[in-house]
Short mmCIF file of C-alpha atoms and ligand atoms in Angstrom, two decimals:
data_model
loop_
_atom_site.label_atom_id
_atom_site.label_comp_id
_atom_site.label_asym_id
_atom_site.label_seq_id
_atom_site.Cartn_x
_atom_site.Cartn_y
_atom_site.Cartn_z
CA MET D 1 -0.75 -9.54 -29.80
CA ALA D 2 -0.72 -6.71 -32.27
CA PHE D 3 -2.38 -3.40 -32.40
CA THR D 4 -5.76 -3.25 -34.54
CA ASN D 5 -6.19 0.52 -33.61
CA GLN D 6 -3.89 2.69 -35.71
CA TYR D 7 -4.02 5.48 -33.19
CA LEU D 8 -2.75 3.35 -30.62
CA ALA D 9 -0.15 1.64 -32.66
CA ASP D 10 1.20 5.03 -33.77
CA LEU D 11 1.29 6.38 -30.16
CA TYR D 12 3.26 3.40 -29.05
CA ASP D 13 5.71 3.97 -31.72
CA LYS D 14 6.00 7.53 -30.63
CA VAL D 15 6.74 6.25 -27.03
CA VAL D 16 9.34 3.90 -28.31
CA ALA D 17 11.01 6.86 -30.43
CA ARG D 18 10.83 9.23 -27.40
CA ASN D 19 12.07 6.99 -24.80
CA LYS D 20 14.88 5.37 -26.58
CA GLY D 21 16.29 2.09 -25.02
CA GLU D 22 13.82 2.08 -22.23
CA VAL D 23 12.71 -1.25 -23.07
CA GLU D 24 10.95 -1.91 -19.67
CA PHE D 25 9.09 1.20 -20.17
CA HIS D 26 7.97 0.21 -23.78
CA GLN D 27 6.80 -3.40 -22.43
CA ALA D 28 4.54 -1.87 -19.67
CA VAL D 29 3.18 0.77 -22.13
CA LYS D 30 2.43 -1.70 -24.92
CA GLU D 31 0.63 -4.03 -22.39
CA VAL D 32 -1.77 -1.06 -21.37
CA LEU D 33 -2.44 0.35 -24.68
CA GLU D 34 -3.27 -2.88 -26.28
CA SER D 35 -6.07 -3.61 -23.61
CA LEU D 36 -7.22 -0.09 -24.07
CA GLU D 37 -8.42 -0.75 -27.81
CA PRO D 38 -11.93 -1.54 -26.75
CA VAL D 39 -12.16 1.40 -24.52
CA VAL D 40 -11.17 4.01 -26.98
CA GLU D 41 -13.45 2.52 -29.66
CA LYS D 42 -16.26 3.13 -27.28
CA HIS D 43 -14.98 6.27 -25.83
CA PRO D 44 -13.25 8.42 -28.84
CA GLU D 45 -13.30 11.47 -26.37
CA TYR D 46 -10.20 9.99 -24.70
CA ILE D 47 -8.18 10.27 -27.87
CA LYS D 48 -9.64 13.71 -28.88
CA MET D 49 -8.85 15.27 -25.39
CA GLY D 50 -5.21 13.98 -25.42
CA VAL D 51 -5.83 11.65 -22.45
CA ILE D 52 -4.03 8.65 -23.90
CA ASP D 53 -1.02 10.92 -25.16
CA SER D 54 -0.81 12.38 -21.57
CA ILE D 55 -0.99 9.34 -19.79
CA VAL D 56 2.31 7.91 -21.27
CA GLU D 57 4.23 11.22 -20.55
CA PRO D 58 5.23 11.71 -17.04
CA GLU D 59 4.31 15.00 -15.56
CA ARG D 60 7.70 15.63 -14.21
CA ILE D 61 11.10 13.77 -14.05
CA ILE D 62 13.62 14.60 -11.43
CA LYS D 63 17.09 13.25 -11.87
CA PHE D 64 20.11 13.94 -9.58
CA ARG D 65 23.45 13.17 -8.37
CA VAL D 66 23.76 11.55 -5.12
CA PRO D 67 27.34 12.06 -3.43
CA TRP D 68 28.28 10.09 -0.43
CA VAL D 69 31.34 9.09 1.38
CA ASP D 70 32.00 5.35 1.97
CA ASP D 71 33.70 3.76 5.27
CA SER D 72 37.13 3.97 3.55
CA GLY D 73 36.53 7.82 3.10
CA LYS D 74 36.26 7.62 -0.61
CA VAL D 75 33.44 9.76 -2.34
CA GLN D 76 31.04 7.71 -4.28
CA ILE D 77 28.60 9.20 -6.64
CA ASN D 78 24.92 7.56 -7.44
CA ARG D 79 22.30 8.59 -9.70
CA GLY D 80 18.86 9.41 -8.01
CA PHE D 81 15.57 9.63 -9.79
CA ARG D 82 11.92 10.56 -8.96
CA ILE D 83 9.32 10.30 -11.66
CA GLN D 84 5.99 12.28 -10.77
CA PHE D 85 4.02 10.41 -13.58
CA ASN D 86 0.30 11.31 -12.74
CA SER D 87 -1.56 13.41 -10.15
CA ALA D 88 -4.97 13.30 -11.55
CA ILE D 89 -6.46 11.33 -8.57
CA GLY D 90 -4.20 12.24 -5.63
CA PRO D 91 -0.68 13.10 -4.73
CA TYR D 92 2.13 11.10 -6.56
CA LYS D 93 2.57 7.83 -4.57
CA GLY D 94 5.07 5.00 -5.16
CA GLY D 95 8.13 3.41 -3.77
CA LEU D 96 11.81 4.04 -4.07
CA ARG D 97 13.90 1.17 -5.65
CA PHE D 98 17.80 0.97 -4.72
CA HIS D 99 19.13 -1.56 -7.00
CA PRO D 100 22.36 -1.41 -9.27
CA SER D 101 20.11 -2.19 -12.41
CA VAL D 102 18.13 1.20 -11.65
CA TYR D 103 18.14 3.59 -14.71
CA GLU D 104 15.33 6.05 -15.95
CA GLY D 105 13.55 3.24 -17.96
CA ILE D 106 12.96 1.15 -14.93
CA ILE D 107 11.72 4.08 -12.99
CA LYS D 108 9.37 4.91 -15.82
CA PHE D 109 7.82 1.63 -16.23
CA LEU D 110 7.20 1.32 -12.42
CA GLY D 111 5.76 4.79 -12.31
CA PHE D 112 3.69 4.19 -15.28
CA GLU D 113 2.15 0.95 -13.74
CA GLN D 114 1.76 2.70 -10.42
CA ILE D 115 -0.90 5.07 -11.99
CA PHE D 116 -3.31 2.14 -12.74
CA LYS D 117 -2.53 0.13 -9.59
CA ASN D 118 -3.15 3.23 -7.32
CA SER D 119 -6.25 3.89 -9.08
CA LEU D 120 -7.43 0.32 -8.61
CA THR D 121 -7.05 0.71 -4.82
CA GLY D 122 -9.97 3.12 -4.83
CA LEU D 123 -7.91 5.48 -2.62
CA PRO D 124 -6.91 9.05 -3.80
CA ILE D 125 -3.40 8.38 -4.80
CA GLY D 126 -1.69 9.40 -7.98
CA GLY D 127 1.27 7.55 -9.78
CA GLY D 128 5.05 8.11 -8.88
CA LYS D 129 8.26 6.06 -8.71
CA GLY D 130 11.87 6.82 -7.67
CA GLY D 131 15.18 5.24 -6.71
CA SER D 132 18.78 4.94 -7.50
CA ASP D 133 21.41 2.55 -8.94
CA PHE D 134 22.79 2.38 -5.30
CA ASP D 135 23.40 -1.27 -4.20
CA PRO D 136 22.66 -1.58 -0.34
CA LYS D 137 24.21 -5.18 -0.52
CA GLY D 138 27.24 -5.37 1.37
CA LYS D 139 27.26 -1.86 2.57
CA SER D 140 27.33 -1.06 6.29
CA ASP D 141 24.46 0.52 8.18
CA MET D 142 26.37 3.73 8.26
CA GLU D 143 27.06 3.72 4.51
CA VAL D 144 23.53 3.17 3.91
CA MET D 145 22.50 5.96 6.29
CA ARG D 146 24.80 8.54 4.76
CA PHE D 147 23.62 7.48 1.11
CA CYS D 148 19.98 7.86 2.33
CA GLN D 149 20.69 11.31 4.00
CA SER D 150 22.40 12.71 0.69
CA PHE D 151 19.34 11.21 -1.45
CA MET D 152 16.74 12.81 0.85
CA THR D 153 18.90 16.10 0.70
CA GLU D 154 17.80 16.55 -2.88
CA LEU D 155 14.44 14.53 -2.95
CA SER D 156 13.16 16.68 -0.13
CA LYS D 157 12.88 19.66 -2.50
CA HIS D 158 10.18 17.79 -4.55
CA ILE D 159 8.24 15.81 -2.17
CA GLY D 160 5.65 16.47 0.70
CA ALA D 161 2.63 14.92 2.38
CA ASP D 162 0.23 16.50 -0.07
CA THR D 163 2.36 16.45 -3.00
CA ASP D 164 4.43 13.20 -3.45
CA VAL D 165 4.80 10.45 -0.91
CA PRO D 166 7.50 7.90 -1.39
CA ALA D 167 7.73 4.39 0.23
CA GLY D 168 9.91 1.10 -0.08
CA ASP D 169 10.40 -1.11 -3.01
CA ILE D 170 13.47 -3.53 -3.74
CA GLY D 171 16.21 -2.40 -1.59
CA VAL D 172 14.48 0.06 0.38
CA GLY D 173 12.86 -1.36 3.65
CA GLY D 174 12.42 -0.02 7.13
CA ARG D 175 16.07 0.85 7.79
CA GLU D 176 16.21 3.04 4.46
CA ILE D 177 12.84 4.76 5.19
CA GLY D 178 13.85 5.63 8.80
CA TYR D 179 17.18 7.20 7.69
CA MET D 180 15.22 9.20 4.82
CA PHE D 181 12.40 10.21 7.18
CA GLY D 182 14.87 11.49 9.74
CA GLN D 183 16.88 13.54 7.08
CA TYR D 184 13.50 15.11 5.71
CA LYS D 185 12.42 16.23 9.22
CA ARG D 186 15.49 17.52 9.95
CA LEU D 187 15.73 19.84 6.65
CA ARG D 188 12.29 20.79 6.89
CA ASN D 189 11.54 21.06 10.51
CA GLU D 190 8.41 19.13 9.77
CA PHE D 191 6.85 16.03 11.24
CA THR D 192 4.61 14.85 8.50
CA GLY D 193 3.68 11.46 6.62
CA VAL D 194 6.05 12.32 3.83
CA LEU D 195 6.99 8.60 3.38
CA THR D 196 5.08 5.54 4.17
CA GLY D 197 6.50 2.23 5.43
CA LYS D 198 7.74 4.15 8.56
CA GLY D 199 8.60 2.43 11.93
CA LEU D 200 5.78 1.94 14.21
CA THR D 201 7.37 4.31 16.68
CA TYR D 202 7.07 7.41 14.53
CA GLY D 203 3.88 7.12 12.57
CA GLY D 204 4.11 3.88 10.72
CA SER D 205 1.05 1.63 10.15
CA LEU D 206 0.48 -1.59 11.71
CA ALA D 207 0.25 -4.27 8.77
CA ARG D 208 2.06 -2.07 6.24
CA THR D 209 5.22 -4.50 6.37
CA GLU D 210 3.01 -7.55 5.58
CA ALA D 211 0.64 -5.74 3.32
CA THR D 212 1.87 -6.52 -0.06
CA GLY D 213 2.36 -10.21 0.53
CA TYR D 214 -0.60 -10.70 2.53
CA GLY D 215 -2.75 -8.50 -0.17
CA LEU D 216 -1.35 -10.84 -2.96
CA CYS D 217 -2.97 -13.83 -1.14
CA TYR D 218 -6.24 -12.14 -0.46
CA PHE D 219 -6.46 -11.20 -4.32
CA THR D 220 -5.51 -14.85 -5.18
CA GLU D 221 -7.87 -16.49 -2.80
CA ALA D 222 -10.57 -14.21 -4.13
CA MET D 223 -9.90 -15.25 -7.71
CA LEU D 224 -9.54 -18.95 -6.64
CA ASN D 225 -12.90 -18.76 -4.77
CA ASP D 226 -14.64 -17.31 -7.68
CA HIS D 227 -13.48 -20.52 -9.50
CA GLY D 228 -14.64 -22.90 -6.90
CA ASP D 229 -11.06 -23.40 -5.36
CA SER D 230 -8.79 -21.92 -2.80
CA PHE D 231 -5.46 -22.18 -1.43
CA LYS D 232 -6.13 -24.88 0.87
CA GLY D 233 -4.01 -28.06 0.36
CA LYS D 234 -2.11 -26.47 -2.59
CA THR D 235 1.45 -26.37 -3.17
CA VAL D 236 2.83 -23.04 -3.76
CA VAL D 237 6.17 -21.88 -5.33
CA ILE D 238 7.33 -18.28 -4.49
CA SER D 239 10.28 -16.48 -5.88
CA GLY D 240 12.28 -13.87 -4.05
CA SER D 241 12.87 -13.73 -0.30
CA GLY D 242 12.37 -10.31 0.40
CA ASN D 243 9.52 -8.32 1.89
CA VAL D 244 6.81 -9.28 -0.44
CA ALA D 245 7.79 -13.14 -0.75
CA ILE D 246 8.18 -13.65 3.09
CA TYR D 247 4.65 -12.26 3.94
CA ALA D 248 3.24 -14.07 0.73
CA THR D 249 4.53 -17.20 2.27
CA GLN D 250 3.03 -16.41 5.56
CA LYS D 251 -0.29 -15.74 4.48
CA ALA D 252 -0.45 -18.60 1.77
CA THR D 253 0.55 -20.96 4.76
CA GLN D 254 -2.18 -19.40 7.03
CA LEU D 255 -4.80 -20.14 4.29
CA GLY D 256 -3.87 -23.88 4.29
CA ALA D 257 -1.30 -24.04 1.44
CA LYS D 258 2.37 -25.52 1.55
CA VAL D 259 5.08 -23.11 0.12
CA VAL D 260 7.90 -25.28 -0.92
CA ALA D 261 10.27 -22.82 -2.59
CA LEU D 262 11.86 -19.32 -2.28
CA SER D 263 14.81 -17.58 -3.96
CA ASP D 264 17.09 -14.82 -4.39
CA SER D 265 19.24 -13.47 -7.12
CA ASN D 266 21.79 -16.12 -6.65
CA GLY D 267 19.76 -19.28 -6.41
CA TYR D 268 16.78 -21.16 -4.83
CA VAL D 269 15.72 -23.48 -2.00
CA TYR D 270 13.34 -26.22 -2.53
CA ASP D 271 12.03 -27.71 0.75
CA LYS D 272 9.59 -30.42 0.13
CA ASP D 273 8.39 -30.58 3.73
CA GLY D 274 7.45 -26.72 3.45
CA ILE D 275 9.51 -23.57 3.95
CA ASP D 276 10.23 -22.87 7.66
CA LEU D 277 9.59 -19.23 7.59
CA ASP D 278 11.04 -18.32 10.80
CA ALA D 279 14.32 -19.42 9.67
CA VAL D 280 13.99 -17.42 6.51
CA LYS D 281 13.24 -14.39 8.38
CA GLU D 282 16.35 -14.82 10.63
CA ILE D 283 18.46 -15.29 7.61
CA LYS D 284 16.96 -12.36 5.37
CA GLU D 285 15.34 -9.78 7.89
CA VAL D 286 17.90 -10.33 10.97
CA LYS D 287 21.19 -11.44 9.14
CA ARG D 288 20.55 -9.77 5.62
CA GLY D 289 22.08 -12.97 4.51
CA ARG D 290 21.61 -15.30 1.47
CA ILE D 291 18.86 -17.84 0.86
CA LYS D 292 21.42 -20.42 0.49
CA GLU D 293 22.15 -20.54 4.29
CA TYR D 294 18.54 -22.14 4.62
CA ALA D 295 19.72 -25.40 3.10
CA ASP D 296 22.69 -25.52 5.72
CA THR D 297 20.28 -25.89 8.57
CA HIS D 298 17.43 -27.73 6.80
CA PRO D 299 18.29 -31.34 5.73
CA SER D 300 14.90 -31.52 3.90
CA ALA D 301 15.85 -28.64 1.58
CA GLU D 302 17.87 -28.72 -1.63
CA TYR D 303 19.77 -25.40 -2.85
CA HIS D 304 20.20 -24.74 -6.69
CA GLU D 305 22.14 -21.94 -8.18
CA GLY D 306 20.30 -19.77 -10.57
CA CYS D 307 16.97 -18.12 -10.48
CA SER D 308 14.72 -19.50 -13.31
CA GLY D 309 15.11 -23.14 -12.10
CA ILE D 310 12.45 -22.54 -9.37
CA TRP D 311 9.70 -22.56 -12.04
CA THR D 312 10.60 -26.16 -12.74
CA ILE D 313 9.37 -27.06 -9.44
CA PRO D 314 5.69 -28.62 -9.96
CA CYS D 315 3.09 -26.56 -8.17
CA ASP D 316 -0.32 -25.50 -8.12
CA ILE D 317 0.02 -21.84 -7.54
CA ALA D 318 3.09 -19.66 -8.38
CA LEU D 319 3.60 -16.35 -6.99
CA PRO D 320 6.58 -14.45 -8.52
CA CYS D 321 7.77 -11.94 -5.86
CA ALA D 322 11.29 -11.04 -7.04
CA THR D 323 11.56 -8.76 -9.89
CA GLN D 324 10.66 -7.72 -13.71
CA ASN D 325 10.61 -10.42 -16.47
CA GLU D 326 11.66 -13.21 -14.21
CA ILE D 327 9.29 -15.60 -16.00
CA ASN D 328 9.63 -16.10 -19.67
CA GLU D 329 7.78 -18.22 -22.00
CA GLU D 330 9.82 -21.23 -21.39
CA SER D 331 9.23 -21.06 -17.70
CA ALA D 332 5.52 -20.31 -18.31
CA LYS D 333 5.39 -23.42 -20.35
CA THR D 334 7.02 -25.51 -17.79
CA LEU D 335 4.75 -24.26 -15.19
CA VAL D 336 1.76 -25.19 -17.38
CA LYS D 337 3.16 -28.60 -18.03
CA ASN D 338 3.47 -29.29 -14.51
CA GLY D 339 -0.31 -28.49 -13.92
CA VAL D 340 -0.11 -24.93 -12.30
CA LYS D 341 -3.53 -23.56 -11.86
CA ALA D 342 -3.13 -19.99 -10.93
CA VAL D 343 -0.05 -17.36 -11.19
CA ALA D 344 -0.43 -14.26 -9.22
CA GLU D 345 2.24 -11.36 -9.46
CA GLY D 346 3.63 -9.95 -6.19
CA ALA D 347 6.51 -8.33 -8.11
CA ASN D 348 6.05 -5.63 -10.86
CA MET D 349 5.87 -7.14 -14.52
CA PRO D 350 7.37 -10.38 -13.51
CA SER D 351 5.91 -12.34 -16.35
CA THR D 352 7.05 -11.33 -19.99
CA PRO D 353 4.31 -10.67 -22.66
CA GLU D 354 4.94 -14.14 -23.93
CA ALA D 355 4.53 -15.80 -20.63
CA ILE D 356 1.17 -13.94 -20.06
CA GLU D 357 0.12 -15.46 -23.46
CA VAL D 358 0.89 -18.85 -22.30
CA TYR D 359 -1.19 -18.59 -19.14
CA LEU D 360 -4.08 -17.13 -21.02
CA ASN D 361 -4.05 -19.62 -23.85
CA ASN D 362 -3.96 -22.47 -21.20
CA GLY D 363 -6.64 -21.65 -19.03
CA VAL D 364 -4.40 -20.61 -15.89
CA LEU D 365 -5.87 -17.95 -13.77
CA PHE D 366 -3.68 -14.92 -13.94
CA GLY D 367 -3.52 -12.17 -11.32
CA PRO D 368 -1.61 -9.25 -12.95
CA ALA D 369 0.73 -7.11 -10.81
CA LYS D 370 -1.37 -3.97 -11.04
CA ALA D 371 -4.00 -5.65 -9.20
CA ALA D 372 -2.44 -8.54 -7.32
CA ASN D 373 0.29 -6.61 -5.58
CA ALA D 374 -1.69 -3.45 -5.00
CA GLY D 375 -2.07 -4.14 -1.28
CA GLY D 376 1.09 -2.59 -0.41
CA VAL D 377 0.44 0.79 -1.61
CA ALA D 378 -3.29 0.52 -0.52
CA THR D 379 -2.12 0.04 3.09
CA SER D 380 0.57 3.05 2.35
CA ALA D 381 -2.66 5.08 1.69
CA LEU D 382 -4.27 3.86 4.93
CA GLU D 383 -0.90 5.01 6.70
CA MET D 384 -1.40 8.44 4.95
CA SER D 385 -5.08 8.53 6.47
CA GLN D 386 -3.87 7.61 9.90
CA ASN D 387 -1.22 10.29 9.67
CA SER D 388 -3.64 12.97 8.66
CA GLN D 389 -5.96 11.88 11.48
CA ARG D 390 -2.85 11.77 13.93
CA LEU D 391 -4.30 8.33 15.12
CA SER D 392 -3.14 4.73 14.78
CA TRP D 393 -5.61 1.86 13.86
CA THR D 394 -5.22 -1.66 15.12
CA PHE D 395 -3.61 -4.40 13.13
CA ASP D 396 -6.86 -6.12 12.68
CA GLU D 397 -8.63 -2.96 11.67
CA VAL D 398 -5.83 -2.33 8.73
CA ASP D 399 -5.77 -5.94 7.74
CA ALA D 400 -9.61 -6.10 7.36
CA LYS D 401 -9.70 -2.93 5.18
CA LEU D 402 -6.74 -4.42 3.12
CA LYS D 403 -8.79 -7.62 2.82
CA GLY D 404 -11.62 -5.76 1.59
CA ILE D 405 -9.77 -3.59 -0.74
CA MET D 406 -8.12 -6.64 -2.50
CA GLU D 407 -11.50 -8.42 -2.75
CA ASN D 408 -13.07 -5.40 -4.55
CA ILE D 409 -10.07 -4.94 -6.92
CA TYR D 410 -10.62 -8.78 -7.94
CA ALA D 411 -14.38 -7.91 -8.45
CA ASN D 412 -13.63 -4.87 -10.27
CA CYS D 413 -10.94 -6.39 -12.69
CA ALA D 414 -13.33 -9.36 -13.17
CA ALA D 415 -16.49 -6.90 -14.03
CA ALA D 416 -14.29 -4.44 -16.33
CA ALA D 417 -12.97 -7.65 -18.28
CA LYS D 418 -16.49 -8.87 -18.79
CA GLU D 419 -18.02 -5.39 -19.89
CA TYR D 420 -15.43 -5.18 -22.62
CA GLY D 421 -15.91 -8.86 -23.77
CA LEU D 422 -12.89 -10.16 -22.35
CA GLU D 423 -14.23 -12.43 -19.68
CA GLY D 424 -11.46 -13.94 -17.41
CA ASN D 425 -8.65 -11.72 -18.68
CA TYR D 426 -7.90 -9.97 -15.39
CA ALA D 427 -4.85 -8.40 -17.04
CA ALA D 428 -7.08 -6.48 -19.33
CA GLY D 429 -9.50 -5.87 -16.61
CA ALA D 430 -6.92 -4.25 -14.29
CA ASN D 431 -5.76 -2.05 -17.11
CA ILE D 432 -9.26 -0.83 -18.03
CA ALA D 433 -10.65 -0.48 -14.61
CA GLY D 434 -7.67 1.36 -13.53
CA PHE D 435 -7.35 3.58 -16.44
CA LYS D 436 -11.12 4.82 -16.33
CA LYS D 437 -11.10 6.49 -13.11
CA VAL D 438 -7.74 8.39 -13.89
CA ALA D 439 -8.75 9.17 -17.52
CA ASP D 440 -12.22 10.64 -16.54
CA SER D 441 -10.43 12.69 -13.84
CA MET D 442 -8.00 14.07 -16.54
CA LEU D 443 -11.04 14.80 -18.53
CA ALA D 444 -12.62 16.68 -15.90
CA HIS D 445 -9.65 18.73 -15.14
CA GLY D 446 -9.20 20.07 -18.77
CA VAL D 447 -6.00 20.37 -20.66
CA VAL D 448 -3.48 20.54 -17.79
P1 NDP P 501 13.13 -6.55 -1.30
O1 NDP P 501 14.52 -5.92 -1.56
O2 NDP P 501 12.67 -6.98 0.02
O3 NDP P 501 13.44 -8.23 -1.77
C1 NDP P 501 13.62 -8.43 -3.30
C2 NDP P 501 13.87 -9.76 -3.52
O4 NDP P 501 13.86 -10.11 -4.90
C3 NDP P 501 15.23 -10.39 -3.05
O5 NDP P 501 14.93 -11.72 -2.66
C4 NDP P 501 15.92 -10.23 -4.17
O6 NDP P 501 17.16 -11.01 -4.26
C5 NDP P 501 15.02 -10.58 -5.26
N1 NDP P 501 15.67 -9.94 -6.42
C6 NDP P 501 15.79 -8.52 -6.64
N2 NDP P 501 16.21 -8.18 -7.80
C7 NDP P 501 16.38 -9.51 -8.55
C8 NDP P 501 16.99 -9.75 -9.69
N3 NDP P 501 17.38 -8.84 -10.71
N4 NDP P 501 16.88 -10.96 -10.13
C9 NDP P 501 16.61 -12.09 -9.15
N5 NDP P 501 16.06 -11.83 -8.01
C10 NDP P 501 15.99 -10.45 -7.67
O7 NDP P 501 12.08 -6.02 -2.37
P2 NDP P 501 10.45 -6.47 -2.31
O8 NDP P 501 9.95 -7.62 -1.64
O9 NDP P 501 9.93 -5.20 -1.71
O10 NDP P 501 10.03 -6.42 -3.73
C11 NDP P 501 9.88 -7.64 -4.69
C12 NDP P 501 9.18 -7.11 -5.86
O11 NDP P 501 7.66 -6.72 -5.19
C13 NDP P 501 9.62 -6.02 -6.67
O12 NDP P 501 9.26 -6.34 -7.99
C14 NDP P 501 8.79 -4.87 -6.11
O13 NDP P 501 8.62 -3.71 -7.03
C15 NDP P 501 7.36 -5.45 -6.14
N6 NDP P 501 6.60 -4.65 -5.12
C16 NDP P 501 6.89 -4.42 -3.73
C17 NDP P 501 6.17 -3.75 -3.09
C18 NDP P 501 6.28 -3.46 -1.41
O14 NDP P 501 5.63 -2.87 -0.73
N7 NDP P 501 7.54 -3.57 -0.96
C19 NDP P 501 4.49 -3.44 -3.37
C20 NDP P 501 4.36 -3.79 -4.72
C21 NDP P 501 5.20 -4.58 -5.60
P3 NDP P 501 18.56 -10.53 -3.64
O15 NDP P 501 18.66 -10.14 -2.37
O16 NDP P 501 19.64 -11.44 -4.28
O17 NDP P 501 18.80 -9.07 -4.67
O1 2IT P 502 5.24 -1.20 -6.38
C1 2IT P 502 4.69 -0.78 -5.28
O2 2IT P 502 3.33 -0.63 -5.22
C2 2IT P 502 5.52 -0.38 -4.06
N1 2IT P 502 6.69 -0.65 -4.12
C3 2IT P 502 4.70 0.19 -2.70
C4 2IT P 502 4.34 1.59 -2.92
C5 2IT P 502 3.90 2.54 -1.91
O3 2IT P 502 3.83 3.61 -1.98
O4 2IT P 502 3.68 1.71 -0.79
#
């Protein structure tokens, strides 16, 4: 797609020039600006009042050195980031990613997307993201602890329960959140809800662990139901085998589907009998092992090296839950050729722009990340509410709220797409609906 609105085209060029080499950020901005074209035509005040120019510029970027000592006694240096992108509708909120590929452009793309996602949840949370190029893989618990403590020693100066509330993302789960929470509490002498995804013994919310994967399936089920269909009896392929993939597998199975494949960054397993999730949880959550090990104990399963091959497995529903740009045009075409009916994104920006074109041109129902994976951050916001109330809600209470939120998000995306003449284009609908609430708040606040 090319821009037809000259102002947005020029603004995009400016973003590219100002954020050199940050290709993931460029991609995320382009996708949003393109879908805002009909909105700015109808509402020129967003341009006049600088809302669009402001929304692509982070409010604050924090970048810091993270020194830590490895088990051999050697000092290691990593980079830490926190990008506080937009606080128009609430305190900055978004995860922390620990992965060797992390640099400013990755955190910027994630922080930018988070603005619209958080807005879609209907809850009062702004957009932010952070992380480090630290790789937790192969590190001992004590190394991870020392890294997390050092990371939080700097980060603690910039966050707070009413300012900025980080959570997990790739490479950051319960263990890392625990170490970071402990260090924050020690440094500040405060027991507050400064992080979400906390353990259940110290202020975490029931159902937060499950929330992104469950929410993804609730969104997808709502989208399928709206088109007279459902998960029941469907064959599903899910990439990744981390937090999001595991709980998407669980919920899709509960809804009557058969999940036949999962992956990690080395390869994928295909189990024609359906994935045995208890075995995956044991390998990934308990042993921190590789998905390859699944095939050693499951004769019905095949293991294949490489990640992209997973999209050649015929399926009705594909749920990419690993990382950005994991489905390209070729993989999307293969999915279509094999009869895929729906693709919904558990990961952030897992489909390239060319892949999205393929879905939309072939009548594939497409649930974009900002909408489809918003259940994680929505439940984080519910964790913040419980922390503020000093109360804990039951699993069923949180799960019911999550389901309601995801159904609302689907309805709002569908309605916004229709209002702007793009019926069925939920990617455009998500961008428009997410944008409007933030933009109207920015207008209300004046030039700040
Ligand atoms: P985890 O760290 O728990 O799992 C990540 C999974 O993705 C692992 O299987 C990992 O394999 C795989 N993966 C990571 N990087 C790559 C890569 N470069 N190439 C191939 N596979 C890769 O993370 P989550 O499950 O939390 O996150 C998965 C996705 O979901 C991310 O895009 C994240 O941003 C998104 N997300 C997460 C939310 C949450 O609440 N956790 C909320 C919303 C979105 P390996 O072990 O080999 O690295
Ligand atoms: O991408 C995401 O929405 C997350 N990683 C979850 C963020 C959060 O604050 O729970």
